[in-house]
Short mmCIF file of C-alpha atoms in Angstrom, two decimals:
data_model
loop_
_atom_site.label_atom_id
_atom_site.label_comp_id
_atom_site.label_asym_id
_atom_site.label_seq_id
_atom_site.Cartn_x
_atom_site.Cartn_y
_atom_site.Cartn_z
CA SER A 1 19.55 -17.83 7.81
CA THR A 2 18.51 -16.19 4.65
CA SER A 3 20.72 -14.23 2.49
CA PRO A 4 20.48 -10.53 2.46
CA SER A 5 18.91 -10.11 -0.85
CA HIS A 6 16.43 -13.06 -0.53
CA ALA A 7 15.36 -11.18 2.74
CA VAL A 8 14.70 -8.04 0.23
CA VAL A 9 13.11 -10.07 -2.35
CA ALA A 10 10.95 -12.14 0.75
CA ASN A 11 10.02 -8.83 2.21
CA VAL A 12 9.09 -6.68 -1.02
CA GLN A 13 6.95 -9.79 -2.10
CA HIS A 14 4.93 -9.31 1.70
CA VAL A 15 4.46 -5.70 1.26
CA LEU A 16 2.66 -6.93 -2.49
CA HIS A 17 0.74 -9.36 -0.68
CA LEU A 18 -0.44 -6.56 1.93
CA MET A 19 -0.97 -4.13 -0.71
CA LYS A 20 -3.48 -7.00 -2.83
CA HIS A 21 -5.19 -7.84 0.57
CA HIS A 22 -5.86 -4.34 1.81
CA SER A 23 -7.29 -4.14 5.57
CA LYS A 24 -7.36 -1.29 6.85
CA ALA A 25 -6.35 -2.23 10.15
CA LEU A 26 -3.05 -2.58 8.56
CA CYS A 27 -3.11 1.50 7.42
CA ASN A 28 -1.44 4.43 8.92
CA ASP A 29 -3.77 7.63 9.64
CA ARG A 30 -2.67 9.23 6.77
CA VAL A 31 -4.52 6.07 4.62
CA VAL A 32 -7.24 5.60 6.64
CA ASN A 33 -8.34 9.31 6.90
CA SER A 34 -8.12 9.72 3.03
CA VAL A 35 -11.56 9.98 2.23
CA PRO A 36 -10.85 8.52 -1.95
CA LEU A 37 -8.97 5.88 -0.95
CA ALA A 38 -11.34 4.57 2.24
CA LYS A 39 -14.31 4.99 -0.15
CA GLN A 40 -13.06 3.08 -2.84
CA ALA A 41 -11.66 0.04 0.00
CA CYS A 42 -14.65 -0.04 1.77
CA SER A 43 -17.22 0.04 -1.84
CA ARG A 44 -16.25 -3.51 -2.53
CA GLY A 45 -18.24 -4.90 0.29
CA SER A 46 -20.42 -1.98 0.56
CA LYS A 47 -24.12 -2.96 -1.48
CA SER A 48 -23.72 -0.07 -3.61
CA LYS A 49 -22.55 -0.64 -7.36
CA LYS A 50 -21.04 2.51 -7.34
CA SER A 51 -16.88 2.68 -8.37
CA VAL A 52 -14.74 5.60 -6.52
CA THR A 53 -11.53 6.34 -8.46
CA PRO A 54 -9.06 8.54 -6.88
CA PRO A 55 -7.88 11.27 -8.99
CA SER A 56 -4.39 10.02 -10.54
CA SER A 57 -2.65 13.00 -8.32
CA SER A 58 -3.62 10.61 -5.39
CA ILE A 59 -2.88 7.52 -7.36
CA SER A 60 0.87 8.88 -8.13
CA GLU A 61 1.32 10.46 -4.81
CA GLU A 62 0.46 7.39 -2.62
CA LEU A 63 2.89 5.22 -5.36
CA SER A 64 6.01 7.56 -4.43
CA ASP A 65 5.18 6.85 -0.83
CA VAL A 66 5.19 3.70 -1.28
CA LEU A 67 8.27 4.00 -3.64
CA GLN A 68 10.06 5.90 -1.12
CA THR A 69 9.53 4.15 2.04
CA LEU A 70 10.79 0.62 0.01
CA GLN A 71 13.99 3.11 -1.16
CA ASP A 72 14.47 3.86 2.92
CA GLU A 73 14.10 0.54 3.46
CA PHE A 74 16.28 -1.05 1.23
CA GLY A 75 19.40 2.13 1.89
CA GLN A 76 19.24 0.69 5.59
CA MET A 77 20.11 -3.04 4.38
CA SER A 78 22.99 -1.84 2.73
#
């Protein structure tokens, strides 16, 4: 069995891995339907070389959501 601190580290590493290897199948509806982020995620595989960068407020909002989710998970563990 793993200690709680090891489990947290493993879970955070897993989340970071998923974020680095983004897949639409793993996204919730809010993320998939977000036009700027959806275009950015799809632009890697498309033939178009146009780079789509979401506004910084959108990035901040997404990071805030991720942080809040992680804080909720940590709160449930303690």
